Short mmCIF file of C-alpha atoms and ligand atoms in Angstrom, two decimals:
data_model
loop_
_atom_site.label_atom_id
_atom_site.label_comp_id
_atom_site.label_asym_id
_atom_site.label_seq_id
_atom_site.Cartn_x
_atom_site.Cartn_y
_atom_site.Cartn_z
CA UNK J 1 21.41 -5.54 0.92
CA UNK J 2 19.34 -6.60 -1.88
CA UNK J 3 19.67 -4.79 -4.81
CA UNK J 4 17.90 -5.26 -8.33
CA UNK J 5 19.47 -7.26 -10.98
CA UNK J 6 19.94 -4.84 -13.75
CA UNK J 7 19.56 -7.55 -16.45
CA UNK J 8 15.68 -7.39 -15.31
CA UNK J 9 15.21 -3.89 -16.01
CA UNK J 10 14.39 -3.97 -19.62
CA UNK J 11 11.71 -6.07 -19.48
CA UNK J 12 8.64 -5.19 -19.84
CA UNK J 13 6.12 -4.90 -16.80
CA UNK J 14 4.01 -8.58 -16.88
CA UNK J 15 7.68 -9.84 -17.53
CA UNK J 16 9.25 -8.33 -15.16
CA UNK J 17 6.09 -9.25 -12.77
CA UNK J 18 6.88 -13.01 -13.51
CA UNK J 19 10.49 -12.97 -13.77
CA UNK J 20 12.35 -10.52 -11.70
CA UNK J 21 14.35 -11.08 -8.86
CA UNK J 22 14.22 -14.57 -9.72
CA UNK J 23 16.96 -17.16 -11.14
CA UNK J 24 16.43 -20.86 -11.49
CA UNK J 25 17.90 -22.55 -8.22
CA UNK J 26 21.12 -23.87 -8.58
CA UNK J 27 21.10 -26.91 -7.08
CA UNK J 28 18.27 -28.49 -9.64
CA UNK J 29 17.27 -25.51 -11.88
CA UNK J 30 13.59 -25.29 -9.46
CA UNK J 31 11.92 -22.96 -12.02
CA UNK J 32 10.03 -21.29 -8.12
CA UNK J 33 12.04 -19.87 -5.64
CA UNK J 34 12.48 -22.35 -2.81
CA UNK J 35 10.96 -21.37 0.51
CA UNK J 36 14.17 -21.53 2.42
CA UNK J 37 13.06 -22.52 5.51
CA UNK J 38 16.36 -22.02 7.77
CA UNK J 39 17.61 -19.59 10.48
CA UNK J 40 21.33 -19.90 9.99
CA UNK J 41 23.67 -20.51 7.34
CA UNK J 42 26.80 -22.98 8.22
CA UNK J 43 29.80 -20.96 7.57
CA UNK J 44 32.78 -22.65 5.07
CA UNK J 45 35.72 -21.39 7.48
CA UNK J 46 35.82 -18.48 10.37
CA UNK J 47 35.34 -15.16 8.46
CA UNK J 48 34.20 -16.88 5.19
CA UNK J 49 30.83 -17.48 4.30
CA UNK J 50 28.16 -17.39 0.84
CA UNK J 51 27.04 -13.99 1.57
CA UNK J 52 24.24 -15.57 4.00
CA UNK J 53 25.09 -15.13 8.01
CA UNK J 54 21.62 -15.36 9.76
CA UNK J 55 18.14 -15.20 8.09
CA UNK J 56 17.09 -12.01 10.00
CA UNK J 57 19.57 -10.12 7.76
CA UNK J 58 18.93 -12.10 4.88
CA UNK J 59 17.39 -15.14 3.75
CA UNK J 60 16.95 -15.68 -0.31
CA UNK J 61 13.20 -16.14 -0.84
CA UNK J 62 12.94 -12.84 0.93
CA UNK J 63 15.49 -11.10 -1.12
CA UNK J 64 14.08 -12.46 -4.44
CA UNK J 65 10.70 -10.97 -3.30
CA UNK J 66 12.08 -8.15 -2.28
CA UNK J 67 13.90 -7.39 -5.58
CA UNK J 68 10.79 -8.53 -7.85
CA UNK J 69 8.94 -5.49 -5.94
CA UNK J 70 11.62 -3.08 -6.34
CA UNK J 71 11.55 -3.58 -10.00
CA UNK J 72 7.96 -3.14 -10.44
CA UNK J 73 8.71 0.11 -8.39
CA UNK J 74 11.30 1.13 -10.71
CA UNK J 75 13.66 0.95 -8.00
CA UNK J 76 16.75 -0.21 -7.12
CA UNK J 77 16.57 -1.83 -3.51
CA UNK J 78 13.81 -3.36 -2.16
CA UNK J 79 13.05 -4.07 1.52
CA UNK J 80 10.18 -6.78 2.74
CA UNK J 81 8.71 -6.15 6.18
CA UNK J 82 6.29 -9.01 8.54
CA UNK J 83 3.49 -6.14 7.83
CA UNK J 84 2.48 -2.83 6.01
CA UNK J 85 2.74 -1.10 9.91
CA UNK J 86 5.88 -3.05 10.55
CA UNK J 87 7.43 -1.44 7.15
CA UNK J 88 6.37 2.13 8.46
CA UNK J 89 7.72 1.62 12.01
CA UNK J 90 11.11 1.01 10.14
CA UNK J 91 10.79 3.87 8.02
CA UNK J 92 9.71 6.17 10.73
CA UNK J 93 13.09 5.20 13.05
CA UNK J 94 15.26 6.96 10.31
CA UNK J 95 13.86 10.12 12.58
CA UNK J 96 14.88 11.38 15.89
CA UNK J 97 13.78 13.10 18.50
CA UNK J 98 13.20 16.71 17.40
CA UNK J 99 12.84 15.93 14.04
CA UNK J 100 9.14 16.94 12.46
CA UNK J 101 6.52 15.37 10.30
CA UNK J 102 3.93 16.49 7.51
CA UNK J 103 1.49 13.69 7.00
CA UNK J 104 -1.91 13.38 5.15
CA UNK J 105 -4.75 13.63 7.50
CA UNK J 106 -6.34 10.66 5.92
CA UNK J 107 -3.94 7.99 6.18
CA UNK J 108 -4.56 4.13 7.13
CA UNK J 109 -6.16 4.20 10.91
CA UNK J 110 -3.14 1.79 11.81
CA UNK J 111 -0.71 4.61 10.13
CA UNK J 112 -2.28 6.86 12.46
CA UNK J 113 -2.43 4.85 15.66
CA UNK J 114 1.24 4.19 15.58
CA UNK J 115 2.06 7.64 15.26
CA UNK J 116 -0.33 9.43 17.77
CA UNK J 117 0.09 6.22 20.52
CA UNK J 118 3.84 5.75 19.91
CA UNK J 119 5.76 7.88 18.12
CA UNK J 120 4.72 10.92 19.31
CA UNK J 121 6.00 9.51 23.03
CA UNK J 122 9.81 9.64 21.04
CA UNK J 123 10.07 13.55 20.76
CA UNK J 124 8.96 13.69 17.30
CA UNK J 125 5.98 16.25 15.82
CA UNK J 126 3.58 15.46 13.78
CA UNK J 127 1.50 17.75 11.33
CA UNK J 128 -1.82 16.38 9.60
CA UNK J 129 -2.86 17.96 6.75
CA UNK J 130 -5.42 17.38 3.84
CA UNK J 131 -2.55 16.40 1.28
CA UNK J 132 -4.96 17.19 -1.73
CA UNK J 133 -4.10 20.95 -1.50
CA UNK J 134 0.21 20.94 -2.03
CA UNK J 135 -0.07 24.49 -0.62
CA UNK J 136 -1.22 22.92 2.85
CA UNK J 137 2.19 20.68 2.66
CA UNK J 138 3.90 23.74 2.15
CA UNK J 139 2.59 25.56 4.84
CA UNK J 140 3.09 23.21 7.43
CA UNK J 141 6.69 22.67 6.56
CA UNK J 142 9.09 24.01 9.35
CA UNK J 143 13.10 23.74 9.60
CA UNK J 144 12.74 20.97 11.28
CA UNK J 145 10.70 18.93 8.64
CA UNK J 146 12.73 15.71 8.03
CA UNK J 147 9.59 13.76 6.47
CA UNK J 148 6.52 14.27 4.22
CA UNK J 149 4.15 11.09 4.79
CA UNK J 150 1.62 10.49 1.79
CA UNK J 151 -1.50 7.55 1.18
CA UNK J 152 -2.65 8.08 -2.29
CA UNK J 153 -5.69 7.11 -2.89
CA UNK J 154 -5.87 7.83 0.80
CA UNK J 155 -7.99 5.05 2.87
CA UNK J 156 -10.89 4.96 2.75
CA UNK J 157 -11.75 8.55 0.98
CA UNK J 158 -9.93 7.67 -2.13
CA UNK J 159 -8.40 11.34 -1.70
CA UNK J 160 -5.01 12.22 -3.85
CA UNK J 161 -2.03 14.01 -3.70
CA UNK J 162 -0.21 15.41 -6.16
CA UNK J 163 3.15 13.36 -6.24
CA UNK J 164 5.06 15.98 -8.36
CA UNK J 165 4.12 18.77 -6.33
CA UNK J 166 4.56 16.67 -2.94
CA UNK J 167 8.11 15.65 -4.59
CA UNK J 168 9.09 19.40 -5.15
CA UNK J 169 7.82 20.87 -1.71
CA UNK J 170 9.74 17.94 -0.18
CA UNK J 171 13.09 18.58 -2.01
CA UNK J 172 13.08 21.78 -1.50
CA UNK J 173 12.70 21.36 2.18
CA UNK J 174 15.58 18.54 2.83
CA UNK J 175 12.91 16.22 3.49
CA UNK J 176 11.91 12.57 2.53
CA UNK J 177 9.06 12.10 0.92
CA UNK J 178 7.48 8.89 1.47
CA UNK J 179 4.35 7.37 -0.51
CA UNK J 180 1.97 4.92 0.72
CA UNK J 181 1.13 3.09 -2.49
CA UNK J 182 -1.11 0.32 -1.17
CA UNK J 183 -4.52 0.99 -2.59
CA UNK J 184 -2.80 1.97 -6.54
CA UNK J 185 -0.16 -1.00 -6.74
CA UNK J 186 3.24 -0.38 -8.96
CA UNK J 187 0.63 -1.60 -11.95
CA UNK J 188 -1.07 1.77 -11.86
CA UNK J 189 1.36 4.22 -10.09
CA UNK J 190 4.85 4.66 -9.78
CA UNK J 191 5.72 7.60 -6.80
CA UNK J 192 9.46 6.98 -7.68
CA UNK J 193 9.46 8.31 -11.32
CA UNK J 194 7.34 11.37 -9.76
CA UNK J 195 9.58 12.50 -7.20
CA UNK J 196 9.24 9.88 -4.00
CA UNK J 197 12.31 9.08 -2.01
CA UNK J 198 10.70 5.93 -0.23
CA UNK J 199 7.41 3.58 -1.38
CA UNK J 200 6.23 1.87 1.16
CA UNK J 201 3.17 -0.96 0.65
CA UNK J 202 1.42 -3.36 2.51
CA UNK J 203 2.22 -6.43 0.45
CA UNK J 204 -0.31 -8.15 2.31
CA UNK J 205 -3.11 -6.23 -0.68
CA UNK J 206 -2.94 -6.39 -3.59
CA UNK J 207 1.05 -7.47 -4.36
CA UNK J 208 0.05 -10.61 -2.62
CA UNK J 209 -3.73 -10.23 -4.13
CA UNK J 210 -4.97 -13.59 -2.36
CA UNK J 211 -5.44 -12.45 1.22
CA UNK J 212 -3.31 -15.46 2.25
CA UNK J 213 -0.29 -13.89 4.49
CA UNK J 214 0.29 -10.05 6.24
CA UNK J 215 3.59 -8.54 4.48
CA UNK J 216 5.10 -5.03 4.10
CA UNK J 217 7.30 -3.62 1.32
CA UNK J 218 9.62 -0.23 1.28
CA UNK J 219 11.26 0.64 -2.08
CA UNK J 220 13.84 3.06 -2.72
CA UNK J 221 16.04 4.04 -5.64
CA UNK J 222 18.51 6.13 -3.29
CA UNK J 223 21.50 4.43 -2.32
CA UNK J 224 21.67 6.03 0.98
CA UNK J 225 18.54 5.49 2.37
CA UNK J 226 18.86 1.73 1.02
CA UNK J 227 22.16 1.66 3.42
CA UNK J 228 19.85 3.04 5.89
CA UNK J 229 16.93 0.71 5.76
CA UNK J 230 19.07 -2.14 5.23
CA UNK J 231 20.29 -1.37 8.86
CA UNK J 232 16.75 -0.76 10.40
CA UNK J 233 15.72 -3.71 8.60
CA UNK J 234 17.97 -6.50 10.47
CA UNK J 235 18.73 -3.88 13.67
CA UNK J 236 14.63 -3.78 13.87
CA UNK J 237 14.10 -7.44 13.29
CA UNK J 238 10.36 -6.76 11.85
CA UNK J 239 10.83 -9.58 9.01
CA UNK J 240 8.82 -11.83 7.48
CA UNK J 241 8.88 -15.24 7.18
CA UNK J 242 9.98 -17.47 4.11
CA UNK J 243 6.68 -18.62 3.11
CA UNK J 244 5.08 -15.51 3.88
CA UNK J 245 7.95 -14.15 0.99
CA UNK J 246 6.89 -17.03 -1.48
CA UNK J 247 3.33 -16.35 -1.28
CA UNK J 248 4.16 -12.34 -1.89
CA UNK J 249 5.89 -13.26 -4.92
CA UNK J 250 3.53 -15.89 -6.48
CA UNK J 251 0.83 -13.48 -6.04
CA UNK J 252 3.31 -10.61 -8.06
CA UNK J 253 3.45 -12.90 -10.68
CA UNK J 254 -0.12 -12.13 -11.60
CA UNK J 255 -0.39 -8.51 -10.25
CA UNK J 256 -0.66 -7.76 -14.28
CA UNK J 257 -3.29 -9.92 -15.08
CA UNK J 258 -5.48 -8.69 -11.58
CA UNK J 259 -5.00 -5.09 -11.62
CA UNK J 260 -7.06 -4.82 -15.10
CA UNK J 261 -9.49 -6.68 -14.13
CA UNK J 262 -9.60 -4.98 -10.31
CA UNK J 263 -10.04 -1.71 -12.18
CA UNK J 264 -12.86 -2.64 -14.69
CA UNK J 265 -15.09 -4.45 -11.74
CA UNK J 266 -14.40 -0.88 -10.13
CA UNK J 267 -15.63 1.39 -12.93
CA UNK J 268 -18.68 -0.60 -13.82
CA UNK J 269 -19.00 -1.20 -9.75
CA UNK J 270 -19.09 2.72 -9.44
CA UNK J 271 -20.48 3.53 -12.43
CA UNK J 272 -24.05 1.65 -11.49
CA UNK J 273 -23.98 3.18 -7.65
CA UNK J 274 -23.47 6.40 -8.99
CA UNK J 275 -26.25 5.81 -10.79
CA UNK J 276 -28.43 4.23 -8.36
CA UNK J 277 -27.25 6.57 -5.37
CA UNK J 278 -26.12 9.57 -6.59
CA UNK J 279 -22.51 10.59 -8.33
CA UNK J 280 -21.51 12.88 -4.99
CA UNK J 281 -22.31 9.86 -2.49
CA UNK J 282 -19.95 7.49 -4.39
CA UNK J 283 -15.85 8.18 -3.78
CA UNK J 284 -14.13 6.98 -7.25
CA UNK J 285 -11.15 8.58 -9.15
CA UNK J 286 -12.33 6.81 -12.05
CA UNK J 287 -15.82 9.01 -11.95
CA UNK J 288 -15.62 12.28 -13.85
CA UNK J 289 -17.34 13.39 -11.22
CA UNK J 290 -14.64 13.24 -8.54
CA UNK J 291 -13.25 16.03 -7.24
CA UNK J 292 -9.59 15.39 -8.76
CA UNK J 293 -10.13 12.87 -11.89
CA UNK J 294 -8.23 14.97 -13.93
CA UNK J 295 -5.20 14.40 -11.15
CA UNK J 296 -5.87 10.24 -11.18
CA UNK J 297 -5.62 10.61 -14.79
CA UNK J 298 -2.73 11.92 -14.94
CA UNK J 299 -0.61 10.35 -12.50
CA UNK J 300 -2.36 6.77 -12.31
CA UNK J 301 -2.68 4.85 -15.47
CA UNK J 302 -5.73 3.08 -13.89
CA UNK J 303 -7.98 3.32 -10.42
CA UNK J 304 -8.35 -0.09 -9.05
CA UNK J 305 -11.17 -1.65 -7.35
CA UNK J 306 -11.23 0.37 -4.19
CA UNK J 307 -14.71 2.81 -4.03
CA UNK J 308 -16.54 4.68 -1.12
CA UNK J 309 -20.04 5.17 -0.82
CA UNK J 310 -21.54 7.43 1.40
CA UNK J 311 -25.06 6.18 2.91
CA UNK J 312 -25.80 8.95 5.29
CA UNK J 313 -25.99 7.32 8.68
CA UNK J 314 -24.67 3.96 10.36
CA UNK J 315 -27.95 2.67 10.04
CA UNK J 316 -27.94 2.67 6.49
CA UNK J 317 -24.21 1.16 6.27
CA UNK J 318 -25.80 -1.44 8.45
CA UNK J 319 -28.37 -2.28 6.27
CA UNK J 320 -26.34 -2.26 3.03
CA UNK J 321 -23.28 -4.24 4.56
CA UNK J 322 -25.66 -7.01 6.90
CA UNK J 323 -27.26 -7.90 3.59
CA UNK J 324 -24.13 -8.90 1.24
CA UNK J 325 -23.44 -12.10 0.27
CA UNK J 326 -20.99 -12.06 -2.61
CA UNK J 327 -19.03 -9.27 -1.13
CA UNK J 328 -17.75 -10.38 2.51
CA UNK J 329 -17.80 -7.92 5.67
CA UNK J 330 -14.74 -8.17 6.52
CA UNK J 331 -10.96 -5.58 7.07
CA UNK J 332 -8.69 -5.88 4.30
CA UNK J 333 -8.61 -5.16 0.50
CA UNK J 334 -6.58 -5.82 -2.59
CA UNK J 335 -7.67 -10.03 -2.73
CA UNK J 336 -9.37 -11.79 -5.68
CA UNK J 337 -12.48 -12.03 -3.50
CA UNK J 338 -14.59 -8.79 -3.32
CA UNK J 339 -14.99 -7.34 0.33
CA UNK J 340 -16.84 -5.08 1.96
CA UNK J 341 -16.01 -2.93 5.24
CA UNK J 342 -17.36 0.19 7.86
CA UNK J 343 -14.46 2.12 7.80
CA UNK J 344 -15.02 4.38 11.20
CA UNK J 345 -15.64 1.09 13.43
CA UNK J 346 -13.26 -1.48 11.71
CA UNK J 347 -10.16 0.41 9.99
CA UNK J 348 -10.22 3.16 11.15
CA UNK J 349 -11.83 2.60 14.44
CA UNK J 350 -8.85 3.70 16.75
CA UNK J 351 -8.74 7.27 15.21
CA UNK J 352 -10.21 9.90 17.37
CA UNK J 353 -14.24 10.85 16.18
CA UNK J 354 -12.59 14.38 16.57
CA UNK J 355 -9.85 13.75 13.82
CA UNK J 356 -12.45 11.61 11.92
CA UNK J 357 -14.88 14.40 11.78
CA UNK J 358 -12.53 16.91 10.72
CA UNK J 359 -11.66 14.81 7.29
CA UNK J 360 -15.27 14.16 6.96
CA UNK J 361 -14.86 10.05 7.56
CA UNK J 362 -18.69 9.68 8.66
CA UNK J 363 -20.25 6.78 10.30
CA UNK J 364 -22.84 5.99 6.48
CA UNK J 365 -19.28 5.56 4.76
CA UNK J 366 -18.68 1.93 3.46
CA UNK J 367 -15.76 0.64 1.51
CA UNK J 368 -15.91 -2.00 -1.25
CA UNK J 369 -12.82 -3.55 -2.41
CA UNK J 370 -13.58 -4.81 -5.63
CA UNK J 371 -12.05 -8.16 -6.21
CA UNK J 372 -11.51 -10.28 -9.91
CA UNK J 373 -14.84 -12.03 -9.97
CA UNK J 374 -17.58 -11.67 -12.70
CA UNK J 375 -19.09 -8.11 -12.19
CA UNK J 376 -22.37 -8.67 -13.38
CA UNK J 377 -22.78 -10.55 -9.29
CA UNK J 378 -21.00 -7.88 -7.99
CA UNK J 379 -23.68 -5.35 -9.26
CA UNK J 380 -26.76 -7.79 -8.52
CA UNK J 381 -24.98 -8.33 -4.70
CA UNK J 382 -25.48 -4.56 -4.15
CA UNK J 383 -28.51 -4.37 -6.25
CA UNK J 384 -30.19 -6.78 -3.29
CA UNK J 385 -28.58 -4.95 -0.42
CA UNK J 386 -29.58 -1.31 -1.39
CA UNK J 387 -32.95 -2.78 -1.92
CA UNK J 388 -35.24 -0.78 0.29
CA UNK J 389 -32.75 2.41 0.79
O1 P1T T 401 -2.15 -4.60 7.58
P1 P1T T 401 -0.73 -4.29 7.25
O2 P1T T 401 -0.12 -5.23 6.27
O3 P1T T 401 0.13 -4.06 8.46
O4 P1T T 401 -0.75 -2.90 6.43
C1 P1T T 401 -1.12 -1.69 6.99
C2 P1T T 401 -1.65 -0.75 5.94
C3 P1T T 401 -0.86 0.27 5.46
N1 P1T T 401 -1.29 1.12 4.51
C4 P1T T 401 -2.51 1.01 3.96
C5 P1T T 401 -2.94 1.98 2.92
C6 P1T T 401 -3.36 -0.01 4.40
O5 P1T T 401 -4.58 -0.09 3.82
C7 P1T T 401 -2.95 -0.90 5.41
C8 P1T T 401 -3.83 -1.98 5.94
N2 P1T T 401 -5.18 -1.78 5.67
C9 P1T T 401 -6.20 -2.59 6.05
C10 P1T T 401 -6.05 -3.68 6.81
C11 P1T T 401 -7.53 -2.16 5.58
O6 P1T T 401 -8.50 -2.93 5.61
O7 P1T T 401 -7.63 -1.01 5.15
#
């Protein structure tokens, strides 16, 4: 199981973002963890080994990754997966059949394929709710609630939850709750310190930052669910690969030095398409006016690059997205590089138009991820393409 080194704890965050997890290799002090490529570990006699069996279980690039992220997390075992969806399959099979879950209504469209195509076929029951009102969690909590499932900001309608609320409802029911933390990064939001039993990430955003390899990541400060997901983990078999692990934790080395610079593209990004389209058309917990800035502010210490924009009709998205050239069309967030996507036909695409209509995910909604570059070409890039709107 890979737990944190507690020596790496005091450090602060950009330290800890460079340095923990991580000890010079032995062999010739390699100041960067080597990319052990290897499936199997030769044994020194029967029964007696280095603590390394077979690299499904373990392998040490992975578990240096995997404590570097549970540090940032502020927690105390961390878990990489091959994807974001692989790390939620593994969290979802600590249910069984009969067991129920809350979830937010607006979650990743993969989050919500794997549950309505697949794990609703295994006995378990789902409840969707719009996590921004805690009194809807509440509601829809039953005996048999094992799990409360949370994005925050939700993708793509940068919607919130209120963790300490969500944490409360959740304790008080016996159930997990579990925090999607993709879109805020451990830089601007911590669900552990506000209640979360399980933080689960696609790695393959902004951790890794350089849209160069598909990762997940589940954190947990609970030694019992670490036992747990340490079983699921190897039992499973959904892990990555060594360099997959290396490029995760080069890219963590900088999440510090990104996130700022993510979150001040985004302001001034939203800031001028508020102006130029309206404040209620663009989605931003960084605008005053959105619906629960007061709420970002006080559980995120920042709000990234990731914005919405409502156009009004697919024709409009269509002419705003066929016209960028700094910002690319394409699925994915969290890299250096800006991009630019149609939520209801790419991401989101295999969610119901029913369930899309009912959270108000519209066909004129566009998503920007803002990436590191200089902002002044990000605002003349969608200066050109809302030319003529
Ligand atoms: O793509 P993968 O690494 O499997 O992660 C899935 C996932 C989970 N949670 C959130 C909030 C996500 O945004 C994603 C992946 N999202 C995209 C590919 C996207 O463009 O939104």
């Amino acid at each position: 199981m890979t737990k944190v080194f507690e020596s790496d704890r005091s450090a602060g965050f950009g330290t800890q973002a460079i340095h923990a997890g991580q000890r010079p290799e032995p062999l010739a002090g390699a100041i960067m963890t080597p990319v052990y490529l290897t499936s199997t570990y030769v044994q020194d006699a029967l029964g007696e080994n280095k603590g390394y069996e077979y690299a499904r279980g373990k392998n040490p690039t992975r578990e240096a990754l995997e404590r570097n992220v549970a540090i940032l997390e502020g927690g105390t075992h961390g878990f990489a997966f091959a994807s974001g969806v692989g790390a939620t399959d593994t969290i979802m099979k600590l249910l069984k059949s009969g067991d129920h879950v809350v979830c937010g209504e607006n979650v990743y469209g993969g989050t919500f394929r794997l549950i309505d195509r697949v794990l609703k076929n295994f006995g378990i029951t789902f409840t969707f709710v719009d996590t921004r009102n805690s009194q809807g969690i509440s509601d829809a909590v039953s005996t048999a609630t094992r799990l409360i499932w949370v994005e925050t900001p939700t993708n793509p309608l940068m919607r919130l939850t209120d963790l300490e609320a969500a944490g409360q409802i959740a304790r008080k029911a016996g159930a997990l709750l579990v925090v999607d933390n993709t879109f805020a990064s451990p830089f601007f939001q911590r669900p552990l310190a506000l209640g979360a039993d399980l933080v689960m990430h696609s790695t393959t955003k902004y951790l890794n930052g350089h849209s160069d390899m598909i990762g997940g990541m589940v954190v947990t400060n609970r030694d019992d669910l670490a036992v747990q997901m340490q079983f699921l983990q190897n039992t499973g078999g959904a892990v990555p690969g060594p360099m997959d692990c290396f490029l995760a934790l080069r890219g963590t080395k900088t999440l510090h030095l990104r996130m700022p610079r993510h979150d001040e593209n985004g302001r001034a990004v939203a800031a001028w398409l508020a102006k130029r389209w309206g404040h209620e058309r663009v989605i931003y917990p960084g605008l005053e006016s959105h619906p629960q800035h007061a709420l970002a502010k006080k559980q995120m210490s920042g709000f990234g690059g990731m914005i919405s924009v409502e156009t009004g009709s697919k024709a409009n998205a269509k002419h705003v997205l066929d016209r960028m050239k700094v910002f690319s069309l394409a699925e994915s967030l969290g890299g250096v590089e800006s991009l630019i996507s149609h939520p209801a036909s790419m991401t989101h695409g295999s969610v119901p138009a029913d369930v899309k209509a009912k959270m108000g995910l519209t066909d004129g909604l566009i998503r920007l991820s803002c990436g590191v570059e200089d902002v002044a070409d990000l605002i003349a890039d969608l200066d050109q393409a809302f030319a003529g709107l």
